[in-house]
Coordinates of C-alpha atoms and ligand atoms in Angstrom, one line a residue:
M1 CA 31.1 8.4 53.9
V2 CA 32.5 11.9 54.6
P3 CA 30.3 13.6 57.2
P4 CA 28.5 16.8 56.2
Y5 CA 30.4 20.1 56.4
L6 CA 33.8 18.3 56.2
E7 CA 35.9 18.6 53.2
G8 CA 39.5 18.0 52.3
E9 CA 42.0 15.8 50.6
V10 CA 42.3 12.1 51.3
A11 CA 45.7 11.5 52.9
E12 CA 45.3 7.9 53.6
V13 CA 42.8 5.2 52.9
L14 CA 42.6 1.5 53.9
P15 CA 42.3 -1.2 51.2
S16 CA 38.9 -2.8 50.9
G17 CA 38.3 -5.5 53.4
N18 CA 36.4 -6.2 56.6
Y19 CA 36.8 -3.6 59.4
N20 CA 34.9 -2.9 62.5
I21 CA 33.3 0.5 62.9
E22 CA 35.9 1.8 65.2
T23 CA 38.7 1.4 62.7
T24 CA 39.9 4.6 61.0
V25 CA 39.4 3.9 57.3
V26 CA 40.2 7.3 55.9
K27 CA 42.5 10.1 57.0
L28 CA 41.3 13.4 55.5
K29 CA 43.5 16.4 55.3
T30 CA 41.4 19.5 56.1
E31 CA 42.1 23.1 56.8
K32 CA 41.9 22.4 60.5
G33 CA 44.2 19.4 60.3
L34 CA 43.9 15.7 59.9
E35 CA 40.4 14.2 60.4
E36 CA 40.0 10.5 61.1
L37 CA 37.0 9.0 59.4
K38 CA 35.4 5.8 60.8
L39 CA 32.5 3.7 59.5
Y40 CA 30.0 5.8 61.5
Q41 CA 29.1 9.4 62.1
H42 CA 27.8 11.4 65.1
W43 CA 24.7 13.3 64.4
P44 CA 22.1 15.0 66.7
V45 CA 19.0 13.1 65.7
R46 CA 16.6 16.0 66.1
N47 CA 18.3 17.9 63.3
P48 CA 17.7 17.0 59.7
R49 CA 21.0 16.2 57.9
P50 CA 21.8 18.8 55.2
I51 CA 21.1 18.4 51.5
K52 CA 22.1 20.4 48.4
H53 CA 18.5 20.9 47.3
R54 CA 15.1 19.2 47.0
K55 CA 13.9 17.9 43.7
T56 CA 10.4 17.6 42.4
I57 CA 8.9 14.2 43.0
F58 CA 8.6 12.1 39.9
R59 CA 9.2 8.4 40.7
P60 CA 6.7 6.1 42.3
L61 CA 7.5 3.9 45.3
I62 CA 6.3 0.7 43.7
T63 CA 4.7 -1.5 46.4
G64 CA 3.3 -4.4 44.5
Q65 CA 0.0 -3.8 46.3
R66 CA -2.7 -3.2 43.6
V67 CA -4.9 -0.7 45.5
I68 CA -1.9 1.4 46.3
D69 CA 0.1 1.3 43.0
M70 CA -2.9 1.7 40.7
F71 CA -5.3 3.9 42.8
F72 CA -3.3 5.7 45.5
P73 CA 0.3 5.6 44.3
L74 CA 3.1 6.5 46.7
A75 CA 6.2 8.4 45.6
K76 CA 9.9 8.1 46.3
G77 CA 10.6 11.0 48.7
G78 CA 6.9 11.3 49.6
T79 CA 4.9 11.2 52.8
V80 CA 2.2 8.7 53.6
A81 CA -0.1 8.1 56.6
I82 CA -1.9 4.8 57.2
P83 CA -4.6 5.5 59.8
G84 CA -6.9 2.8 61.1
G85 CA -8.5 1.4 64.2
F86 CA -7.4 -1.7 66.0
G87 CA -7.1 -4.8 63.8
T88 CA -7.7 -3.0 60.5
G89 CA -4.3 -3.9 59.0
K90 CA -1.9 -1.1 59.7
T91 CA 0.9 -3.4 60.7
M92 CA 0.2 -5.8 58.0
T93 CA 0.3 -3.1 55.4
Q94 CA 3.5 -1.7 56.7
H95 CA 5.0 -5.2 56.7
Q96 CA 3.9 -5.6 53.1
L97 CA 5.6 -2.3 52.2
A98 CA 8.7 -3.2 54.1
K99 CA 8.9 -6.5 52.2
W100 CA 8.0 -5.5 48.7
S101 CA 8.4 -1.8 48.0
D102 CA 11.2 -1.0 45.6
A103 CA 13.3 1.0 48.1
D104 CA 17.0 0.2 48.5
I105 CA 16.9 0.4 52.3
I106 CA 14.0 -0.1 54.8
V107 CA 14.0 1.4 58.2
Y108 CA 11.3 -0.1 60.3
I109 CA 10.4 1.5 63.6
G110 CA 8.2 -0.5 66.0
C111 CA 7.1 2.3 68.2
G112 CA 5.1 1.4 71.3
E113 CA 3.4 -1.6 69.7
R114 CA 3.5 -5.3 70.6
G115 CA 6.9 -7.0 70.7
N116 CA 5.8 -10.1 68.8
E117 CA 5.3 -8.0 65.7
M118 CA 9.0 -7.2 65.7
T119 CA 9.8 -10.9 66.3
E120 CA 7.7 -11.7 63.2
V121 CA 9.8 -9.4 61.1
L122 CA 12.9 -10.9 62.5
E123 CA 11.6 -14.4 61.7
D124 CA 10.1 -13.7 58.3
F125 CA 12.5 -11.4 56.6
P126 CA 15.6 -13.5 56.5
K127 CA 13.6 -16.2 54.7
L128 CA 12.3 -13.8 52.1
I129 CA 14.3 -12.9 49.0
D130 CA 14.5 -9.4 47.7
P131 CA 13.3 -9.7 44.0
K132 CA 15.7 -6.9 43.0
T133 CA 18.9 -8.2 44.5
N134 CA 18.2 -11.9 45.1
M135 CA 19.5 -11.4 48.7
P136 CA 17.6 -12.0 51.9
L137 CA 15.3 -9.0 52.6
M138 CA 16.9 -8.7 56.0
N139 CA 20.1 -7.4 54.3
R140 CA 18.4 -4.1 53.4
T141 CA 16.3 -3.8 56.5
I142 CA 17.0 -1.9 59.7
L143 CA 14.8 -2.6 62.7
I144 CA 14.3 -0.2 65.5
A145 CA 12.5 -2.0 68.3
N146 CA 10.8 0.2 70.9
T147 CA 8.0 -2.0 71.9
S148 CA 5.1 -1.3 74.3
N149 CA 7.0 -2.8 77.3
M150 CA 9.9 -0.4 76.9
P151 CA 10.2 3.1 78.5
V152 CA 7.9 5.7 77.1
A153 CA 10.6 8.3 76.8
A154 CA 12.5 6.1 74.3
R155 CA 9.6 6.3 71.8
E156 CA 10.7 9.7 70.8
A157 CA 14.3 8.6 70.5
S158 CA 13.2 5.7 68.2
I159 CA 11.4 8.0 65.8
Y160 CA 14.3 10.5 65.5
T161 CA 16.9 7.7 65.4
G162 CA 15.0 6.1 62.6
I163 CA 14.6 9.2 60.4
T164 CA 18.3 10.1 61.0
L165 CA 19.4 6.6 59.9
A166 CA 17.2 7.0 56.8
E167 CA 18.9 10.3 56.0
Y168 CA 22.3 8.8 56.6
F169 CA 21.7 6.2 53.9
R170 CA 20.0 8.7 51.6
D171 CA 23.2 10.7 51.8
M172 CA 25.0 7.8 50.2
G173 CA 22.6 7.9 47.3
Y174 CA 20.1 5.3 48.4
H175 CA 16.3 5.4 48.2
V176 CA 15.1 4.8 51.7
A177 CA 11.6 4.1 53.0
I178 CA 10.9 4.5 56.7
M179 CA 7.9 3.0 58.4
A180 CA 6.8 4.1 61.9
D181 CA 4.3 1.8 63.6
S182 CA 2.7 3.7 65.3
T183 CA 3.1 7.5 65.4
S184 CA 0.1 7.6 67.8
R185 CA 2.2 5.8 70.4
W186 CA 4.9 8.4 70.0
A187 CA 2.2 11.2 70.4
E188 CA 1.0 9.5 73.5
A189 CA 4.5 9.5 74.9
L190 CA 4.7 13.2 74.2
R191 CA 1.5 13.7 76.1
E192 CA 2.7 11.7 79.0
I193 CA 6.0 13.4 79.3
S194 CA 4.5 16.9 78.7
G195 CA 2.0 16.1 81.6
R196 CA 4.8 15.2 83.9
L197 CA 6.6 18.5 83.0
E198 CA 3.3 20.2 83.9
E199 CA 3.1 21.9 80.5
M200 CA -0.2 23.5 79.5
P201 CA -2.2 20.8 77.7
A202 CA -3.9 21.5 74.4
E203 CA -6.4 19.4 72.4
E204 CA -7.2 16.1 74.2
G205 CA -4.3 16.6 76.6
Y206 CA -1.7 16.5 73.9
P207 CA 1.0 19.3 74.1
A208 CA 0.5 22.4 71.9
Y209 CA 3.7 21.4 70.0
L210 CA 2.2 18.1 68.8
P211 CA 1.5 19.5 65.3
S212 CA 5.0 21.0 64.9
R213 CA 6.6 17.7 66.0
L214 CA 4.6 15.7 63.5
A215 CA 5.4 18.3 60.8
E216 CA 9.1 18.2 61.6
F217 CA 9.1 14.4 61.2
Y218 CA 7.3 14.3 57.9
E219 CA 9.2 17.2 56.5
R220 CA 12.4 15.2 56.6
A221 CA 11.0 13.2 53.7
G222 CA 12.1 14.2 50.2
Y223 CA 13.7 13.4 46.9
V224 CA 17.0 15.3 47.1
E225 CA 20.3 16.0 45.6
N226 CA 22.8 15.2 48.3
M227 CA 25.8 17.2 49.4
N228 CA 28.0 14.8 47.5
G229 CA 26.1 15.2 44.3
T230 CA 24.3 11.9 44.4
E231 CA 20.6 11.6 44.3
G232 CA 18.6 9.9 47.1
S233 CA 15.3 9.9 48.8
V234 CA 13.5 9.3 52.1
T235 CA 9.9 8.2 52.0
V236 CA 8.1 8.5 55.3
I237 CA 5.2 6.1 56.0
G238 CA 3.5 6.5 59.3
A239 CA 0.8 4.4 60.9
V240 CA -1.7 6.2 63.0
S241 CA -3.9 4.3 65.4
P242 CA -6.7 6.5 66.6
A243 CA -8.7 5.1 69.6
G244 CA -11.9 3.5 68.4
G245 CA -10.9 4.2 64.8
D246 CA -12.2 7.8 65.2
F247 CA -10.3 9.9 62.7
S248 CA -11.4 13.2 64.2
E249 CA -8.8 13.0 67.0
P250 CA -5.8 15.3 67.0
V251 CA -3.0 12.9 65.9
T252 CA -4.9 11.8 62.7
Q253 CA -6.1 15.3 61.9
N254 CA -2.7 16.9 62.3
T255 CA -1.0 14.1 60.4
K256 CA -3.4 14.6 57.6
R257 CA -2.1 18.2 57.3
F258 CA 1.4 17.1 56.7
V259 CA 1.2 14.1 54.4
S260 CA 0.4 13.9 50.8
A261 CA -1.0 10.4 50.6
F262 CA -3.6 9.0 53.0
L263 CA -4.4 5.3 53.0
S264 CA -7.5 5.2 55.1
L265 CA -8.1 1.8 56.7
D266 CA -11.7 0.9 57.2
K267 CA -13.2 -1.1 60.0
K268 CA -16.1 -2.3 58.0
L269 CA -13.9 -3.6 55.2
A270 CA -11.7 -5.3 57.7
Y271 CA -14.7 -7.0 59.4
S272 CA -15.9 -8.3 56.0
R273 CA -12.4 -9.5 55.4
H274 CA -11.7 -7.2 52.5
Y275 CA -7.9 -6.9 52.8
P276 CA -6.1 -4.6 52.5
A277 CA -8.9 -2.6 54.1
I278 CA -8.0 0.6 52.3
N279 CA -11.1 2.5 51.7
W280 CA -11.2 3.7 48.0
L281 CA -13.6 6.5 48.7
S282 CA -11.8 8.2 51.6
S283 CA -8.2 7.5 50.7
Y284 CA -6.2 9.8 48.4
S285 CA -2.8 10.3 46.9
G286 CA -1.5 13.8 46.2
Y287 CA 1.1 12.3 43.8
I288 CA -1.3 11.5 41.0
N289 CA -0.3 14.4 38.8
L290 CA 3.4 14.1 39.6
L291 CA 3.6 10.4 38.7
K292 CA 1.4 10.5 35.6
D293 CA 4.3 10.8 33.2
W294 CA 6.2 8.0 34.8
Y295 CA 3.3 5.6 34.7
E296 CA 2.4 6.5 31.2
E297 CA 6.0 6.0 30.0
N298 CA 6.8 2.9 31.9
V299 CA 3.6 1.0 32.1
S300 CA 1.1 2.1 29.4
P301 CA 0.1 5.4 27.8
E302 CA -3.5 4.8 28.7
I303 CA -3.0 3.7 32.3
W304 CA -4.0 6.9 34.1
D305 CA -7.2 7.2 32.0
L306 CA -8.0 3.6 32.8
R307 CA -7.4 4.3 36.4
G308 CA -9.8 7.3 36.3
R309 CA -12.5 5.2 34.6
M310 CA -12.3 2.4 37.1
L311 CA -12.4 4.8 40.1
K312 CA -15.4 6.4 38.5
L313 CA -17.2 3.1 38.4
L314 CA -16.5 2.6 42.1
Y315 CA -17.9 6.0 42.9
E316 CA -21.0 5.3 40.9
E317 CA -21.3 2.0 42.7
S318 CA -21.4 3.7 46.1
K319 CA -24.1 6.0 44.9
L320 CA -26.1 3.2 43.4
L321 CA -25.7 1.1 46.6
E322 CA -27.5 3.9 48.5
I323 CA -30.5 3.5 46.2
V324 CA -30.3 -0.3 46.4
K325 CA -30.4 -0.1 50.2
L326 CA -33.8 1.8 50.0
V327 CA -35.6 0.1 47.1
G328 CA -33.6 -3.1 46.2
E329 CA -31.6 -3.9 43.1
D330 CA -34.4 -5.1 40.9
V331 CA -35.6 -1.5 40.1
L332 CA -32.3 -0.5 38.6
P333 CA -32.0 -0.6 34.8
D334 CA -29.6 -3.2 33.4
D335 CA -26.8 -0.7 32.6
Q336 CA -26.7 0.3 36.2
R337 CA -26.8 -3.3 37.4
L338 CA -23.8 -3.9 35.2
I339 CA -22.0 -1.1 37.1
L340 CA -22.7 -3.0 40.3
E341 CA -21.5 -6.3 38.8
T342 CA -18.3 -4.7 37.4
S343 CA -17.5 -2.8 40.6
K344 CA -17.9 -6.0 42.6
I345 CA -15.3 -7.6 40.2
I346 CA -13.0 -4.6 40.8
R347 CA -13.3 -4.9 44.5
I348 CA -13.0 -8.7 44.8
A349 CA -10.7 -9.5 41.9
F350 CA -8.5 -6.5 42.0
L351 CA -8.6 -4.5 45.2
Q352 CA -8.6 -7.4 47.6
Q353 CA -5.1 -8.8 47.8
N354 CA -4.0 -11.7 49.9
A355 CA -0.8 -11.0 51.7
Y356 CA -0.4 -14.7 52.6
H357 CA -0.6 -16.0 49.0
A358 CA 2.7 -16.6 47.3
E359 CA 1.6 -15.2 43.9
D360 CA -0.7 -12.5 45.2
T361 CA 1.4 -11.0 48.0
F362 CA 3.4 -8.9 45.4
V363 CA 2.2 -8.1 41.9
P364 CA 4.3 -6.4 39.3
L365 CA 2.9 -3.2 37.8
E366 CA 2.4 -4.7 34.3
K367 CA 0.2 -7.4 35.7
Q368 CA -1.8 -5.0 37.8
Y369 CA -2.4 -2.9 34.6
K370 CA -3.4 -6.0 32.6
M371 CA -5.8 -7.2 35.3
L372 CA -7.5 -3.9 35.4
K373 CA -7.6 -3.8 31.7
T374 CA -9.2 -7.2 31.5
I375 CA -12.0 -6.0 33.9
E376 CA -12.5 -3.0 31.7
I377 CA -12.7 -5.1 28.6
F378 CA -15.4 -7.1 30.4
Y379 CA -17.3 -3.9 31.2
E380 CA -17.1 -2.5 27.7
S381 CA -18.0 -5.6 25.8
S382 CA -20.9 -6.4 28.2
F383 CA -22.0 -2.8 28.2
K384 CA -22.4 -3.0 24.4
A385 CA -24.5 -6.1 24.8
V386 CA -26.7 -4.4 27.5
K387 CA -27.3 -1.6 25.0
V388 CA -28.9 -4.0 22.4
G389 CA -31.1 -5.5 25.1
V390 CA -29.2 -8.5 26.4
P391 CA -30.6 -9.0 29.9
I392 CA -28.1 -8.8 32.8
S393 CA -28.9 -12.4 33.8
H394 CA -27.4 -13.6 30.4
L395 CA -24.3 -11.5 31.0
I396 CA -23.3 -13.4 34.1
N397 CA -21.4 -16.2 32.5
K398 CA -20.2 -18.5 35.2
D399 CA -16.9 -19.5 33.6
I400 CA -15.9 -15.9 32.7
F401 CA -16.8 -14.6 36.1
E402 CA -14.8 -17.4 37.8
S403 CA -11.8 -16.6 35.6
L404 CA -12.0 -13.0 36.5
Y405 CA -12.4 -13.6 40.2
K406 CA -9.5 -16.0 40.1
M407 CA -7.0 -14.2 37.9
K408 CA -5.0 -13.0 40.8
Y409 CA -4.2 -16.6 41.7
N410 CA -4.2 -18.2 38.3
V411 CA -2.0 -15.7 36.4
P412 CA 1.7 -16.1 37.2
N413 CA 3.6 -12.9 38.0
D414 CA 5.9 -13.4 35.0
N415 CA 3.6 -14.7 32.2
Y416 CA 0.4 -13.0 31.3
Q417 CA -0.7 -15.3 28.5
V418 CA -3.7 -16.5 30.7
L419 CA -4.9 -12.9 30.9
E420 CA -4.6 -12.3 27.2
N421 CA -6.6 -15.4 26.5
L422 CA -9.2 -14.4 28.9
Q423 CA -9.5 -11.0 27.3
D424 CA -10.0 -12.7 23.9
E425 CA -12.6 -15.0 25.4
I426 CA -14.5 -12.1 26.9
V427 CA -14.6 -10.1 23.6
E428 CA -15.7 -13.2 21.7
Y429 CA -18.4 -14.3 24.1
Y430 CA -20.0 -10.9 24.6
G431 CA -19.5 -10.0 21.0
K432 CA -21.6 -13.0 20.0
L433 CA -24.3 -12.2 22.5
H434 CA -24.4 -8.7 21.2
D435 CA -24.7 -9.8 17.6
K436 CA -27.4 -12.3 18.4
Y437 CA -29.6 -9.7 20.1
A438 CA -28.8 -7.0 17.6
S439 CA -29.9 -9.1 14.7
E440 CA -33.1 -10.1 16.4
K441 CA -34.0 -6.5 17.0
Ligands
LIG501 N1 -3.4 -7.7 53.2 C1 -3.9 -8.6 54.1 N2 -4.0 -9.9 53.7 C2 -4.5 -10.8 54.5 N3 -4.8 -10.6 55.8 C3 -4.7 -9.3 56.3 C4 -4.2 -8.2 55.4 N4 -4.2 -7.1 56.1 C5 -4.6 -7.4 57.4 N5 -4.9 -8.7 57.5 C6 -5.5 -9.4 58.7 O1 -5.8 -8.5 59.7 C7 -5.2 -8.8 60.9 C8 -4.9 -7.6 61.7 O2 -4.0 -6.8 61.0 P1 -2.9 -5.8 61.8 O3 -2.0 -5.3 60.8 O4 -2.3 -6.5 62.9 O5 -3.8 -4.7 62.4 P2 -3.4 -3.3 63.1 O6 -2.0 -3.2 63.1 O7 -4.2 -2.2 62.4 O8 -4.0 -3.5 64.5 C9 -3.9 -9.6 60.5 O9 -3.5 -10.5 61.5 C10 -4.4 -10.4 59.2 O10 -5.0 -11.5 59.6
LIG502 MG1 -0.6 -3.0 64.6

């Protein structure tokens, strides 16, 4: 609680109890005399609060969202952008992260967006229980409301206030995640104010200092050793809302330069109701290598390899779909059609995740891993069958496919027996098919 740059000896301290923020709780004897410490600090919000030093990133920010945790993992102390056109799910994704990510403190900035989205948070969060502490989620959440009907000049203030609050809690040794929805509205405010000041406009009318402002904001993220020797982190997650979903505009392009993870929301996926509409071909996480050890130690030694193999199938699918568009699926050999079938399972059973479903809204890492593993077991055992000549039509077993598609709803988050049974069933079924065809050969 002692502000940065102040040190001394505690002369007086109040016993624990309830005090308002104006009460002097500690008197500190410093070289300059007696300092009175209250339950708040003054800090100029444009300046980053000091730290001892930055540490290398090594821990994930677990979100419970499968496409993120398994394919594009976020890191405590990292930076993330969520760009997407109108209605692609930026707000929904940020709400999901605010609800379920394993940060200690959430700072949520509604910046220039609709007011009812803030109301939603206010209404939803007190009803939800934080799985880590069993307390209402609202207890760990700070909301900064600067909605579209409020003055434009306040948008900048909301962004800086948010990041400073995040640092304030980080300094106490907490892991803080800050969400800004949307940084584009902040950039627009900069443009408007800069115009009124008659500054020279740069790209698309934005001021020339837009990139440096964005950089300064994201640079305040980090996993650090605090001045007081504790460890804490600030993870910055910014939504970007380019007009018409056109990512070539200056805010998206500049943001891309300063963030390490990029969750690209796709209009086409959103229209086809594939939620979260995170495009697996154009998104990336720069934390893959840094988080590898953590995932392999804490989830499974093979998890990163499994991840790579499954992503590869999805890349192959996208190439095959180009061919299918031209000449149809029938011309493809069965092993390639199996790639299409498996990728469809990955997309629908694994990547799609329903934020409104009680069991599916948040999924623990272990279950995510086991779900993906089940899909791979399907792929491997049916691939072996394809290799001895089992036609693809025989591989599509209605019961097995249905179990795969429904595993996200049918497997409880704390008991994976159903998944283990399904894995056994798959191995047995395709093993028998394989043996039958192999012996006929
Ligand atoms: N993970 C999800 N699960 C279910 N529905 C979703 C999900 N993500 C987005 N949606 C749907 O998309 C709609 C628009 O999302 P929203 O976050 O408001 O878009 P944006 O903020 O990008 O304009 C939501 O109201 C919801 O119906
Ligand atoms: Mg929105």
